[in-house]
């Protein structure tokens, strides 16, 4: 059962990395932008669930934008 969840979690993480790579091809890297960290917390989930925290912003409309996210399983990994 654990392997099934690990495989699903790995697939989600791989999709996020792929999306990030595609966005960088189109808009370039935003690594030079310095921001203060925003700390978040989470409650332990039931087994078999994942938590996805996302945030984004834009500079104008249309304009440059960025987004990011964090995926955690019930163990916080």
CSV table of N, CA, C and O in Angstrom, one decimal:
chain,number,residue,atom,x,y,z
A,1,UNK,N,0.8,-1.2,0.0
A,1,UNK,CA,0.0,0.0,0.0
A,1,UNK,C,0.9,1.3,0.0
A,1,UNK,O,0.6,2.2,-0.7
A,2,UNK,N,1.9,1.3,0.8
A,2,UNK,CA,2.8,2.4,0.9
A,2,UNK,C,3.4,2.7,-0.5
A,2,UNK,O,3.5,3.9,-0.9
A,3,UNK,N,3.8,1.7,-1.3
A,3,UNK,CA,4.4,1.9,-2.6
A,3,UNK,C,3.4,2.6,-3.5
A,3,UNK,O,3.8,3.4,-4.3
A,4,UNK,N,2.1,2.2,-3.4
A,4,UNK,CA,1.1,2.9,-4.2
A,4,UNK,C,1.0,4.4,-4.0
A,4,UNK,O,1.0,5.2,-4.9
A,5,UNK,N,1.0,4.8,-2.7
A,5,UNK,CA,1.0,6.2,-2.4
A,5,UNK,C,2.3,6.9,-2.8
A,5,UNK,O,2.2,8.0,-3.3
A,6,UNK,N,3.4,6.2,-2.6
A,6,UNK,CA,4.7,6.8,-3.0
A,6,UNK,C,4.7,7.0,-4.5
A,6,UNK,O,5.2,8.1,-5.0
A,7,UNK,N,4.2,6.1,-5.3
A,7,UNK,CA,4.2,6.2,-6.7
A,7,UNK,C,3.3,7.4,-7.2
A,7,UNK,O,3.7,8.2,-8.0
A,8,UNK,N,2.2,7.5,-6.5
A,8,UNK,CA,1.3,8.6,-6.9
A,8,UNK,C,1.9,9.9,-6.5
A,8,UNK,O,1.8,10.9,-7.2
A,9,UNK,N,2.4,10.0,-5.3
A,9,UNK,CA,3.1,11.3,-4.8
A,9,UNK,C,4.2,11.6,-5.8
A,9,UNK,O,4.4,12.8,-6.1
A,10,UNK,N,5.0,10.7,-6.2
A,10,UNK,CA,6.1,10.9,-7.1
A,10,UNK,C,5.6,11.4,-8.4
A,10,UNK,O,6.2,12.3,-9.0
A,11,UNK,N,4.5,10.9,-8.9
A,11,UNK,CA,3.9,11.3,-10.2
A,11,UNK,C,3.5,12.8,-10.1
A,11,UNK,O,3.8,13.6,-11.0
A,12,UNK,N,2.9,13.2,-9.0
A,12,UNK,CA,2.4,14.6,-8.8
A,12,UNK,C,3.7,15.5,-8.8
A,12,UNK,O,3.7,16.5,-9.4
A,13,UNK,N,4.7,15.1,-8.0
A,13,UNK,CA,5.9,15.9,-7.9
A,13,UNK,C,6.5,16.1,-9.3
A,13,UNK,O,7.0,17.2,-9.7
A,14,UNK,N,6.6,15.0,-10.1
A,14,UNK,CA,7.2,15.1,-11.4
A,14,UNK,C,6.4,16.0,-12.3
A,14,UNK,O,7.0,16.7,-13.1
A,15,UNK,N,5.1,16.0,-12.2
A,15,UNK,CA,4.2,16.9,-13.0
A,15,UNK,C,4.5,18.3,-12.6
A,15,UNK,O,4.6,19.2,-13.5
A,16,UNK,N,4.7,18.6,-11.3
A,16,UNK,CA,5.0,20.0,-10.9
A,16,UNK,C,6.3,20.4,-11.5
A,16,UNK,O,6.5,21.6,-11.9
A,17,UNK,N,7.3,19.6,-11.4
A,17,UNK,CA,8.7,19.9,-11.9
A,17,UNK,C,8.6,20.2,-13.4
A,17,UNK,O,9.2,21.1,-14.0
A,18,UNK,N,7.8,19.3,-14.1
A,18,UNK,CA,7.6,19.5,-15.6
A,18,UNK,C,7.0,20.9,-15.9
A,18,UNK,O,7.4,21.6,-16.8
A,19,UNK,N,5.9,21.2,-15.1
A,19,UNK,CA,5.2,22.5,-15.3
A,19,UNK,C,6.2,23.6,-15.1
A,19,UNK,O,6.2,24.6,-15.8
A,20,UNK,N,7.0,23.5,-14.0
A,20,UNK,CA,8.0,24.6,-13.7
A,20,UNK,C,9.0,24.7,-14.9
A,20,UNK,O,9.3,25.9,-15.3
A,21,UNK,N,9.5,23.6,-15.4
A,21,UNK,CA,10.4,23.7,-16.5
A,21,UNK,C,9.8,24.4,-17.7
A,21,UNK,O,10.4,25.2,-18.4
A,22,UNK,N,8.5,24.0,-18.0
A,22,UNK,CA,7.9,24.6,-19.2
A,22,UNK,C,7.6,26.1,-19.0
A,22,UNK,O,7.8,26.9,-19.9
A,23,UNK,N,7.3,26.5,-17.8
A,23,UNK,CA,7.1,28.0,-17.5
A,23,UNK,C,8.4,28.7,-17.7
A,23,UNK,O,8.4,29.8,-18.2
A,24,UNK,N,9.5,28.1,-17.2
A,24,UNK,CA,10.8,28.8,-17.3
A,24,UNK,C,11.2,28.9,-18.8
A,24,UNK,O,11.8,29.9,-19.1
A,25,UNK,N,10.8,28.0,-19.6
A,25,UNK,CA,11.1,28.1,-21.1
A,25,UNK,C,10.4,29.3,-21.7
A,25,UNK,O,10.9,30.0,-22.5
A,26,UNK,N,9.2,29.6,-21.2
A,26,UNK,CA,8.4,30.6,-21.8
A,26,UNK,C,8.7,32.0,-21.2
A,26,UNK,O,8.9,33.0,-21.9
A,27,UNK,N,8.8,32.0,-19.8
A,27,UNK,CA,8.9,33.3,-19.2
A,27,UNK,C,10.3,33.6,-18.5
A,27,UNK,O,10.6,34.6,-18.0
A,28,UNK,N,11.2,32.6,-18.6
A,28,UNK,CA,12.5,32.7,-17.9
A,28,UNK,C,12.4,32.5,-16.4
A,28,UNK,O,11.4,32.4,-15.8
A,29,UNK,N,13.6,32.4,-15.8
A,29,UNK,CA,13.7,32.2,-14.4
A,29,UNK,C,13.4,33.4,-13.6
A,29,UNK,O,13.9,34.5,-14.0
A,30,UNK,N,12.8,33.3,-12.5
A,30,UNK,CA,12.6,34.4,-11.6
A,30,UNK,C,13.5,34.3,-10.4
A,30,UNK,O,13.2,34.9,-9.3
A,31,UNK,N,14.6,33.6,-10.5
A,31,UNK,CA,15.5,33.4,-9.4
A,31,UNK,C,16.1,34.7,-8.8
A,31,UNK,O,16.5,34.7,-7.7
A,32,UNK,N,16.2,35.7,-9.6
A,32,UNK,CA,16.8,36.9,-9.2
A,32,UNK,C,15.9,37.8,-8.3
A,32,UNK,O,16.3,38.7,-7.7
A,33,UNK,N,14.6,37.4,-8.3
A,33,UNK,CA,13.6,38.2,-7.5
A,33,UNK,C,13.8,37.8,-6.0
A,33,UNK,O,13.7,36.6,-5.7
A,34,UNK,N,14.1,38.7,-5.1
A,34,UNK,CA,14.3,38.4,-3.7
A,34,UNK,C,13.0,38.8,-2.9
A,34,UNK,O,12.5,39.9,-3.0
A,35,UNK,N,12.5,37.8,-2.2
A,35,UNK,CA,11.2,38.0,-1.4
A,35,UNK,C,11.5,37.5,0.0
A,35,UNK,O,12.2,36.6,0.2
A,36,UNK,N,10.7,38.1,0.9
A,36,UNK,CA,10.7,37.6,2.3
A,36,UNK,C,10.0,36.3,2.3
A,36,UNK,O,8.9,36.2,1.6
A,37,UNK,N,10.4,35.3,3.1
A,37,UNK,CA,9.7,34.1,3.1
A,37,UNK,C,8.3,34.2,3.8
A,37,UNK,O,8.1,35.1,4.7
A,38,UNK,N,7.4,33.4,3.4
A,38,UNK,CA,6.1,33.3,4.0
A,38,UNK,C,6.0,31.9,4.6
A,38,UNK,O,6.0,31.0,3.9
A,39,UNK,N,5.8,31.8,5.9
A,39,UNK,CA,5.7,30.5,6.6
A,39,UNK,C,4.3,30.1,6.7
A,39,UNK,O,3.4,30.8,7.0
A,40,UNK,N,4.1,28.8,6.4
A,40,UNK,CA,2.7,28.2,6.4
A,40,UNK,C,2.8,27.0,7.3
A,40,UNK,O,3.9,26.4,7.5
A,41,UNK,N,1.7,26.5,7.8
A,41,UNK,CA,1.7,25.3,8.6
A,41,UNK,C,0.6,24.4,8.1
A,41,UNK,O,-0.3,24.9,7.3
A,42,UNK,N,0.5,23.2,8.5
A,42,UNK,CA,-0.5,22.3,8.0
A,42,UNK,C,-0.9,21.3,9.1
A,42,UNK,O,-0.2,21.1,10.1
A,43,UNK,N,-2.1,20.8,9.0
A,43,UNK,CA,-2.6,19.8,9.9
A,43,UNK,C,-2.3,18.4,9.3
A,43,UNK,O,-2.4,18.2,8.1
A,44,UNK,N,-2.0,17.4,10.2
A,44,UNK,CA,-1.8,16.1,9.7
A,44,UNK,C,-3.0,15.6,9.0
A,44,UNK,O,-4.1,15.7,9.5
A,45,UNK,N,-2.8,15.0,7.8
A,45,UNK,CA,-3.9,14.5,7.0
A,45,UNK,C,-4.2,13.0,7.2
A,45,UNK,O,-3.3,12.4,7.8
A,46,UNK,N,-5.3,12.6,6.8
A,46,UNK,CA,-5.6,11.1,6.9
A,46,UNK,C,-4.7,10.5,5.8
A,46,UNK,O,-4.3,11.0,4.8
A,47,UNK,N,-4.3,9.2,6.1
A,47,UNK,CA,-3.5,8.5,5.2
A,47,UNK,C,-4.2,8.4,3.8
A,47,UNK,O,-5.4,8.2,3.7
A,48,UNK,N,-3.4,8.5,2.8
A,48,UNK,CA,-3.9,8.4,1.4
A,48,UNK,C,-4.2,9.8,0.8
A,48,UNK,O,-4.6,9.9,-0.4
A,49,UNK,N,-4.1,10.9,1.6
A,49,UNK,CA,-4.4,12.2,1.0
A,49,UNK,C,-3.1,13.0,0.9
A,49,UNK,O,-2.1,12.7,1.6
A,50,UNK,N,-3.1,14.0,0.1
A,50,UNK,CA,-2.0,14.9,-0.1
A,50,UNK,C,-2.5,16.3,0.1
A,50,UNK,O,-3.7,16.6,-0.2
A,51,UNK,N,-1.7,17.2,0.6
A,51,UNK,CA,-2.0,18.6,0.7
A,51,UNK,C,-1.2,19.4,-0.3
A,51,UNK,O,0.0,19.2,-0.4
A,52,UNK,N,-1.9,20.3,-1.0
A,52,UNK,CA,-1.2,21.1,-2.0
A,52,UNK,C,-1.4,22.6,-1.6
A,52,UNK,O,-2.5,23.1,-1.6
A,53,UNK,N,-0.3,23.3,-1.2
A,53,UNK,CA,-0.3,24.7,-0.9
A,53,UNK,C,0.3,25.4,-2.1
A,53,UNK,O,1.4,25.1,-2.6
A,54,UNK,N,-0.4,26.4,-2.6
A,54,UNK,CA,0.1,27.2,-3.8
A,54,UNK,C,-0.1,28.6,-3.6
A,54,UNK,O,-0.9,29.1,-2.7
A,55,UNK,N,0.7,29.4,-4.3
A,55,UNK,CA,0.6,30.9,-4.2
A,55,UNK,C,1.1,31.4,-5.5
A,55,UNK,O,1.9,30.8,-6.2
A,56,UNK,N,0.7,32.6,-5.8
A,56,UNK,CA,1.2,33.3,-7.0
A,56,UNK,C,0.9,34.7,-7.0
A,56,UNK,O,0.2,35.3,-6.1
A,57,UNK,N,1.5,35.4,-7.9
A,57,UNK,CA,1.3,36.9,-8.0
A,57,UNK,C,1.6,37.3,-9.5
A,57,UNK,O,2.2,36.6,-10.2
A,58,UNK,N,1.2,38.5,-9.8
A,58,UNK,CA,1.4,39.0,-11.1
A,58,UNK,C,1.8,40.5,-11.0
A,58,UNK,O,1.5,41.2,-10.0
A,59,UNK,N,2.6,40.9,-12.0
A,59,UNK,CA,3.0,42.3,-12.0
A,59,UNK,C,2.3,42.9,-13.2
A,59,UNK,O,2.9,42.9,-14.3
A,60,UNK,N,1.1,43.5,-13.0
A,60,UNK,CA,0.4,44.0,-14.2
A,60,UNK,C,-0.5,42.9,-14.7
A,60,UNK,O,-0.5,41.8,-14.4
A,61,UNK,N,-1.4,43.4,-15.7
A,61,UNK,CA,-2.3,42.5,-16.3
A,61,UNK,C,-2.6,43.0,-17.7
A,61,UNK,O,-3.3,43.9,-17.9
A,62,UNK,N,-1.9,42.4,-18.8
A,62,UNK,CA,-1.0,41.3,-18.7
A,62,UNK,C,0.3,41.7,-18.1
A,62,UNK,O,0.7,42.9,-18.2
A,63,UNK,N,1.1,40.8,-17.7
A,63,UNK,CA,2.4,41.1,-17.1
A,63,UNK,C,3.1,39.9,-16.7
A,63,UNK,O,2.6,38.8,-16.8
A,64,UNK,N,4.3,40.1,-16.1
A,64,UNK,CA,5.0,38.9,-15.6
A,64,UNK,C,4.3,38.3,-14.4
A,64,UNK,O,3.6,39.1,-13.7
A,65,UNK,N,4.4,37.0,-14.2
A,65,UNK,CA,3.8,36.4,-13.1
A,65,UNK,C,4.6,35.3,-12.6
A,65,UNK,O,5.5,34.8,-13.3
A,66,UNK,N,4.4,34.8,-11.4
A,66,UNK,CA,5.1,33.7,-10.9
A,66,UNK,C,4.1,32.9,-10.0
A,66,UNK,O,3.1,33.4,-9.5
A,67,UNK,N,4.5,31.7,-9.7
A,67,UNK,CA,3.7,30.8,-8.8
A,67,UNK,C,4.6,29.8,-8.3
A,67,UNK,O,5.7,29.5,-8.8
A,68,UNK,N,4.2,29.2,-7.2
A,68,UNK,CA,4.9,28.1,-6.6
A,68,UNK,C,4.0,27.2,-5.8
A,68,UNK,O,2.8,27.6,-5.6
A,69,UNK,N,4.5,26.1,-5.4
A,69,UNK,CA,3.6,25.2,-4.6
A,69,UNK,C,4.4,24.2,-3.8
A,69,UNK,O,5.6,24.0,-4.0
A,70,UNK,N,3.7,23.6,-2.9
A,70,UNK,CA,4.3,22.5,-2.1
A,70,UNK,C,3.3,21.4,-1.9
A,70,UNK,O,2.1,21.7,-1.6
A,71,UNK,N,3.7,20.2,-2.2
A,71,UNK,CA,2.8,19.0,-2.0
A,71,UNK,C,3.4,18.2,-0.9
A,71,UNK,O,4.6,17.9,-0.9
A,72,UNK,N,2.5,17.9,0.1
A,72,UNK,CA,2.9,17.0,1.2
A,72,UNK,C,1.9,15.9,1.4
A,72,UNK,O,0.7,16.1,1.2
A,73,UNK,N,2.5,14.7,1.7
A,73,UNK,CA,1.6,13.6,2.1
A,73,UNK,C,1.3,13.7,3.6
A,73,UNK,O,1.6,14.6,4.2
A,74,UNK,N,0.6,12.6,4.1
A,74,UNK,CA,0.2,12.7,5.5
A,74,UNK,C,1.3,12.6,6.5
A,74,UNK,O,1.2,12.9,7.6
A,75,UNK,N,2.5,12.3,6.0
A,75,UNK,CA,3.7,12.3,6.8
A,75,UNK,C,4.5,13.6,6.8
A,75,UNK,O,5.5,13.8,7.4
A,76,UNK,N,4.1,14.5,5.9
A,76,UNK,CA,4.7,15.8,5.8
A,76,UNK,C,5.9,15.8,4.8
A,76,UNK,O,6.7,16.7,4.7
A,77,UNK,N,6.0,14.7,4.0
A,77,UNK,CA,7.0,14.6,3.0
A,77,UNK,C,6.5,15.1,1.6
A,77,UNK,O,5.4,15.0,1.3
